[in-house]
mmCIF file of C-alpha atoms in Angstrom:
data_model
loop_
_atom_site.group_PDB
_atom_site.id
_atom_site.type_symbol
_atom_site.label_atom_id
_atom_site.label_comp_id
_atom_site.label_asym_id
_atom_site.label_seq_id
_atom_site.Cartn_x
_atom_site.Cartn_y
_atom_site.Cartn_z
ATOM 1 C CA MET A 1 178.674 -147.904 -53.878
ATOM 2 C CA VAL A 2 181.262 -150.401 -56.195
ATOM 3 C CA GLU A 3 180.964 -152.824 -53.338
ATOM 4 C CA ALA A 4 177.111 -153.213 -53.325
ATOM 5 C CA LEU A 5 176.963 -153.421 -56.738
ATOM 6 C CA ARG A 6 179.448 -155.796 -57.421
ATOM 7 C CA TRP A 7 177.666 -158.438 -54.694
ATOM 8 C CA ILE A 8 174.334 -157.313 -56.378
ATOM 9 C CA LYS A 9 175.290 -158.386 -59.756
ATOM 10 C CA GLU A 10 176.735 -161.547 -57.736
ATOM 11 C CA ASN A 11 173.882 -163.027 -56.345
ATOM 12 C CA SER A 12 171.653 -161.360 -59.353
ATOM 13 C CA LEU A 13 169.851 -164.562 -59.790
ATOM 14 C CA ALA A 14 169.032 -165.028 -56.241
ATOM 15 C CA LEU A 15 167.732 -161.452 -56.119
ATOM 16 C CA ALA A 16 165.676 -161.890 -58.995
ATOM 17 C CA PHE A 17 163.999 -164.777 -58.084
ATOM 18 C CA LEU A 18 163.428 -163.447 -54.382
ATOM 19 C CA VAL A 19 161.769 -160.221 -56.022
ATOM 20 C CA MET A 20 159.576 -162.467 -57.941
ATOM 21 C CA PHE A 21 158.704 -164.342 -55.433
ATOM 22 C CA LEU A 22 157.305 -161.515 -53.151
ATOM 23 C CA VAL A 23 155.598 -160.460 -56.034
ATOM 24 C CA ALA A 24 153.918 -163.474 -56.765
ATOM 25 C CA LEU A 25 153.031 -164.275 -52.940
ATOM 26 C CA GLY A 26 151.650 -160.676 -52.325
ATOM 27 C CA GLY A 27 149.786 -161.140 -55.883
ATOM 28 C CA GLN A 28 148.179 -164.474 -54.830
ATOM 29 C CA ALA A 29 147.389 -162.573 -51.498
ATOM 30 C CA VAL A 30 145.394 -160.060 -52.947
ATOM 31 C CA ALA A 31 143.760 -161.769 -55.663
ATOM 32 C CA GLY A 32 142.569 -164.677 -53.123
ATOM 33 C CA LEU A 33 141.002 -162.302 -50.852
ATOM 34 C CA LEU A 34 138.877 -161.317 -53.276
ATOM 35 C CA ASP A 35 138.192 -164.649 -54.641
ATOM 36 C CA PHE A 36 137.630 -165.400 -50.450
ATOM 37 C CA ASN A 37 135.467 -162.474 -50.191
ATOM 38 C CA ASP A 38 133.553 -162.830 -53.214
ATOM 39 C CA LEU A 39 132.242 -166.545 -52.113
ATOM 40 C CA GLN A 40 131.724 -165.343 -48.587
ATOM 41 C CA VAL A 41 129.174 -162.397 -49.884
ATOM 42 C CA ALA A 42 127.784 -164.887 -52.371
ATOM 43 C CA GLU A 43 127.020 -166.724 -49.504
ATOM 44 C CA GLY A 44 125.665 -164.327 -46.850
ATOM 45 C CA ALA A 45 128.662 -163.979 -44.729
ATOM 46 C CA GLU A 46 130.844 -161.038 -44.211
ATOM 47 C CA PRO A 47 133.972 -160.216 -45.922
ATOM 48 C CA VAL A 48 137.314 -160.529 -44.340
ATOM 49 C CA SER A 49 140.044 -158.274 -43.831
ATOM 50 C CA PHE A 50 143.822 -159.036 -45.807
ATOM 51 C CA LEU A 51 145.331 -160.024 -42.319
ATOM 52 C CA GLU A 52 142.108 -162.268 -42.035
ATOM 53 C CA TYR A 53 142.629 -163.682 -45.348
ATOM 54 C CA VAL A 54 146.873 -164.227 -44.912
ATOM 55 C CA ILE A 55 147.006 -166.122 -41.121
ATOM 56 C CA SER A 56 143.660 -168.066 -42.582
ATOM 57 C CA SER A 57 144.091 -171.942 -43.177
ATOM 58 C CA SER A 58 142.321 -170.798 -46.707
ATOM 59 C CA PHE A 59 145.168 -168.701 -47.643
ATOM 60 C CA ALA A 60 147.970 -171.011 -45.833
ATOM 61 C CA VAL A 61 146.998 -174.585 -47.598
ATOM 62 C CA ASP A 62 147.015 -172.697 -51.259
ATOM 63 C CA VAL A 63 150.828 -171.693 -50.109
ATOM 64 C CA ALA A 64 152.137 -175.157 -48.355
ATOM 65 C CA GLU A 65 150.597 -177.567 -51.266
ATOM 66 C CA ASN A 66 152.562 -175.547 -53.820
ATOM 67 C CA TRP A 67 155.515 -175.171 -51.539
ATOM 68 C CA GLN A 68 155.502 -179.127 -50.799
ATOM 69 C CA SER A 69 155.064 -180.027 -54.623
ATOM 70 C CA GLU A 70 157.938 -177.897 -55.730
ATOM 71 C CA TYR A 71 160.239 -179.345 -53.005
ATOM 72 C CA LEU A 72 159.644 -182.615 -53.717
ATOM 73 C CA GLN A 73 160.434 -181.932 -57.180
ATOM 74 C CA PHE A 74 164.081 -180.654 -56.183
ATOM 75 C CA PHE A 75 164.014 -183.133 -53.831
ATOM 76 C CA LEU A 76 163.544 -186.331 -56.237
ATOM 77 C CA PHE A 77 165.331 -184.469 -58.827
ATOM 78 C CA ILE A 78 168.683 -184.253 -56.571
ATOM 79 C CA VAL A 79 168.887 -187.756 -55.414
ATOM 80 C CA PHE A 80 167.831 -189.898 -59.046
ATOM 81 C CA THR A 81 170.384 -187.791 -60.687
ATOM 82 C CA VAL A 82 173.198 -189.853 -58.726
ATOM 83 C CA TRP A 83 172.138 -193.099 -59.672
ATOM 84 C CA LEU A 84 169.591 -192.622 -62.901
ATOM 85 C CA VAL A 85 170.914 -191.007 -66.252
ATOM 86 C CA GLN A 86 169.777 -189.783 -69.261
ATOM 87 C CA LYS A 87 172.080 -189.423 -72.291
ATOM 88 C CA GLY A 88 172.364 -186.181 -74.277
ATOM 89 C CA SER A 89 170.653 -184.621 -71.130
ATOM 90 C CA PRO A 90 172.989 -181.747 -69.874
ATOM 91 C CA GLU A 91 170.813 -181.916 -66.454
ATOM 92 C CA SER A 92 172.077 -185.905 -66.170
ATOM 93 C CA LYS A 93 175.717 -187.081 -65.365
ATOM 94 C CA LYS A 94 177.295 -189.244 -68.266
ATOM 95 C CA PRO A 95 176.301 -193.056 -67.690
ATOM 96 C CA GLU A 96 179.636 -194.291 -66.838
ATOM 97 C CA ASP A 97 179.298 -191.882 -63.889
ATOM 98 C CA ALA A 98 176.095 -192.820 -62.276
ATOM 99 C CA GLY A 99 176.975 -193.033 -58.027
ATOM 100 C CA ALA A 100 178.156 -191.035 -55.526
ATOM 101 C CA GLU A 101 181.584 -191.439 -57.418
ATOM 102 C CA SER A 102 185.275 -191.330 -55.826
ATOM 103 C CA ASP A 103 186.857 -189.065 -53.264
ATOM 104 C CA GLU A 104 188.949 -188.089 -55.446
ATOM 105 C CA LYS A 105 186.596 -186.817 -57.708
ATOM 106 C CA GLN A 106 184.195 -185.665 -55.142
ATOM 107 C CA GLN A 107 187.217 -183.268 -53.238
ATOM 108 C CA VAL A 108 186.531 -185.168 -50.131
ATOM 109 C CA GLY A 109 188.811 -186.186 -47.179
ATOM 110 C CA PRO A 110 192.754 -186.273 -48.495
ATOM 111 C CA TYR A 111 191.812 -184.682 -51.806
ATOM 112 C CA ALA A 112 189.948 -181.209 -50.472
ATOM 113 C CA GLY A 113 191.759 -178.605 -51.144
ATOM 114 C CA PRO A 114 192.744 -175.633 -48.754
ATOM 115 C CA ASP A 115 189.742 -173.536 -49.740
ATOM 116 C CA ALA A 116 187.431 -176.448 -49.454
ATOM 117 C CA PRO A 117 184.442 -176.638 -46.604
ATOM 118 C CA ARG A 118 186.218 -177.622 -43.215
ATOM 119 C CA TRP A 119 183.556 -180.849 -43.463
ATOM 120 C CA ALA A 120 184.353 -182.103 -46.398
ATOM 121 C CA LYS A 121 187.932 -182.523 -44.979
ATOM 122 C CA VAL A 122 187.068 -184.755 -42.326
ATOM 123 C CA ARG A 123 185.601 -188.458 -42.154
ATOM 124 C CA GLY A 124 182.769 -190.416 -40.002
ATOM 125 C CA PRO A 125 179.024 -188.774 -39.779
ATOM 126 C CA ARG A 126 180.389 -185.199 -40.331
ATOM 127 C CA LEU A 127 181.410 -185.727 -43.569
ATOM 128 C CA TRP A 128 178.296 -188.523 -44.978
ATOM 129 C CA LEU A 129 175.653 -185.298 -43.312
ATOM 130 C CA PHE A 130 177.705 -182.693 -45.678
ATOM 131 C CA SER A 131 177.860 -185.079 -48.228
ATOM 132 C CA ASN A 132 173.998 -185.717 -48.206
ATOM 133 C CA SER A 133 172.873 -182.200 -46.847
ATOM 134 C CA LEU A 134 171.411 -180.871 -50.109
ATOM 135 C CA GLY A 135 168.710 -183.774 -50.704
ATOM 136 C CA LEU A 136 168.823 -183.804 -46.921
ATOM 137 C CA VAL A 137 167.303 -180.428 -46.229
ATOM 138 C CA MET A 138 165.470 -180.804 -49.850
ATOM 139 C CA GLY A 139 163.720 -183.154 -48.215
ATOM 140 C CA THR A 140 163.261 -181.896 -44.858
ATOM 141 C CA ILE A 141 161.426 -178.727 -46.446
ATOM 142 C CA PHE A 142 158.894 -181.415 -48.295
ATOM 143 C CA LEU A 143 157.986 -182.865 -45.442
ATOM 144 C CA LEU A 144 157.337 -180.186 -43.697
ATOM 145 C CA SER A 145 155.654 -178.415 -45.933
ATOM 146 C CA TRP A 146 153.263 -181.816 -46.466
ATOM 147 C CA LEU A 147 152.609 -181.068 -42.576
ATOM 148 C CA ALA A 148 151.836 -177.724 -42.931
ATOM 149 C CA GLN A 149 149.604 -178.685 -45.970
ATOM 150 C CA SER A 150 147.507 -181.412 -43.734
ATOM 151 C CA VAL A 151 147.484 -179.407 -41.309
ATOM 152 C CA ALA A 152 145.538 -176.512 -42.704
ATOM 153 C CA GLY A 153 143.875 -178.138 -45.487
ATOM 154 C CA GLN A 154 142.180 -179.789 -42.611
ATOM 155 C CA ALA A 155 141.381 -176.670 -40.525
ATOM 156 C CA ALA A 156 139.573 -175.369 -44.440
ATOM 157 C CA TYR A 157 138.109 -178.590 -45.081
ATOM 158 C CA ASN A 158 135.956 -178.997 -41.737
ATOM 159 C CA ALA A 159 135.115 -174.941 -42.266
ATOM 160 C CA GLU A 160 133.690 -175.872 -45.006
ATOM 161 C CA ARG A 161 132.196 -178.550 -43.859
ATOM 162 C CA LEU A 162 130.670 -176.941 -40.390
ATOM 163 C CA GLY A 163 129.430 -174.305 -43.305
ATOM 164 C CA ASP A 164 127.480 -177.323 -44.718
ATOM 165 C CA LEU A 165 126.105 -178.735 -41.222
ATOM 166 C CA ARG A 166 128.609 -181.535 -41.429
ATOM 167 C CA ASP A 167 130.519 -183.194 -39.044
ATOM 168 C CA PRO A 168 134.392 -182.239 -38.289
ATOM 169 C CA VAL A 169 137.089 -184.688 -39.690
ATOM 170 C CA ALA A 170 140.080 -185.946 -37.615
ATOM 171 C CA TRP A 171 143.514 -184.854 -39.245
ATOM 172 C CA GLY A 172 144.133 -188.446 -40.526
ATOM 173 C CA ALA A 173 140.664 -188.901 -41.763
ATOM 174 C CA TYR A 174 141.822 -185.700 -43.818
ATOM 175 C CA VAL A 175 144.767 -186.716 -45.048
ATOM 176 C CA THR A 176 143.755 -190.419 -46.902
ATOM 177 C CA SER A 177 140.867 -188.201 -48.147
ATOM 178 C CA PRO A 178 140.234 -187.681 -51.425
ATOM 179 C CA GLU A 179 139.820 -183.916 -51.420
ATOM 180 C CA PHE A 180 143.547 -184.238 -49.398
ATOM 181 C CA TRP A 181 145.422 -186.343 -52.539
ATOM 182 C CA ASN A 182 143.640 -184.128 -55.269
ATOM 183 C CA ARG A 183 145.379 -181.393 -54.063
ATOM 184 C CA SER A 184 148.478 -183.375 -53.966
ATOM 185 C CA LEU A 185 148.706 -185.402 -56.865
ATOM 186 C CA GLN A 186 147.368 -182.362 -59.369
ATOM 187 C CA ASN A 187 150.546 -180.190 -58.194
ATOM 188 C CA TRP A 188 152.789 -183.402 -57.816
ATOM 189 C CA GLN A 189 152.057 -184.567 -61.665
ATOM 190 C CA SER A 190 152.483 -181.240 -63.363
ATOM 191 C CA GLU A 191 155.995 -180.755 -61.264
ATOM 192 C CA LEU A 192 157.267 -184.167 -62.451
ATOM 193 C CA LEU A 193 156.008 -183.482 -66.102
ATOM 194 C CA ALA A 194 158.307 -180.191 -66.189
ATOM 195 C CA VAL A 195 161.587 -181.895 -64.814
ATOM 196 C CA LEU A 196 160.704 -184.832 -67.706
ATOM 197 C CA SER A 197 160.029 -182.064 -69.816
ATOM 198 C CA MET A 198 163.503 -180.404 -68.903
ATOM 199 C CA ALA A 199 165.782 -183.328 -68.924
ATOM 200 C CA VAL A 200 164.309 -184.421 -72.404
ATOM 201 C CA LEU A 201 163.805 -181.086 -74.297
ATOM 202 C CA SER A 202 167.689 -180.269 -73.907
ATOM 203 C CA ILE A 203 168.588 -182.724 -75.469
ATOM 204 C CA TYR A 204 167.425 -181.883 -78.313
ATOM 205 C CA LEU A 205 166.949 -177.850 -77.905
ATOM 206 C CA ARG A 206 169.490 -174.837 -76.853
ATOM 207 C CA GLN A 207 169.302 -171.848 -75.123
ATOM 208 C CA ARG A 208 172.455 -169.356 -75.824
ATOM 209 C CA GLY A 209 174.603 -168.630 -73.359
ATOM 210 C CA SER A 210 172.535 -170.752 -70.135
ATOM 211 C CA PRO A 211 173.963 -172.775 -67.908
ATOM 212 C CA GLU A 212 170.858 -174.995 -68.597
ATOM 213 C CA SER A 213 171.380 -176.216 -71.643
ATOM 214 C CA LYS A 214 174.605 -177.493 -73.802
ATOM 215 C CA PRO A 215 176.344 -175.005 -76.118
ATOM 216 C CA VAL A 216 174.617 -174.872 -79.128
ATOM 217 C CA GLY A 217 176.976 -176.637 -81.374
ATOM 218 C CA ALA A 218 177.083 -180.044 -78.965
ATOM 219 C CA PRO A 219 176.364 -182.904 -80.401
ATOM 220 C CA HIS A 220 172.594 -184.114 -79.506
ATOM 221 C CA SER A 221 174.493 -187.311 -78.099
ATOM 222 C CA ALA A 222 176.440 -184.486 -75.656
ATOM 223 C CA THR A 223 175.789 -185.613 -71.764
ATOM 224 C CA ASN A 224 176.682 -183.358 -68.985
ATOM 225 C CA VAL A 225 177.804 -180.556 -70.906
ATOM 226 C CA GLU A 226 176.638 -177.052 -70.388
ATOM 227 C CA GLY A 227 176.570 -173.952 -72.089
#
């Protein structure tokens, strides 16, 4: 029991966000079903069941378009902060530390400690892959989510066109259409604004006890300092 409670405490951040994610996803499914069926009835069609809705292209495209924008945000932030800096922000490295940094500072190869991950102690492709694994995985998830959005979006878009007695469009035509880019860009701009706000507002504002904030008494110019 004690071990279980300790495990929960040590992983409480991930667990809290996992629970909130599942609740939000479930809420989106229920609200989306009600909205979808309301439109179905208004158009003289039969309502669909919950299962039919959550496996539909309409639900899939709404989920995928949000996922791809979130992972795009994190991918860009992870990669850009290797080289780009913001003086005074805890989300940025110090200007003099811009770049991939030395092996000694990154604790790889001969500088790796006894508890370092195994691939941090080797050289060659494995070290490069592990050194860039976070960005690679985030970028891959973004691309897969983008692909899922494009496929589900095409199906949902064609369903609407067929309902209006218009011809369906091919995948290539859909991903170059205003419909697709309107869906994508309205999410991208909000995510990029959120990152910009966090990077700049954290220069001057504080949240006591948060590692995403500088200590309350830290100077505004202090960079890469966490509370």
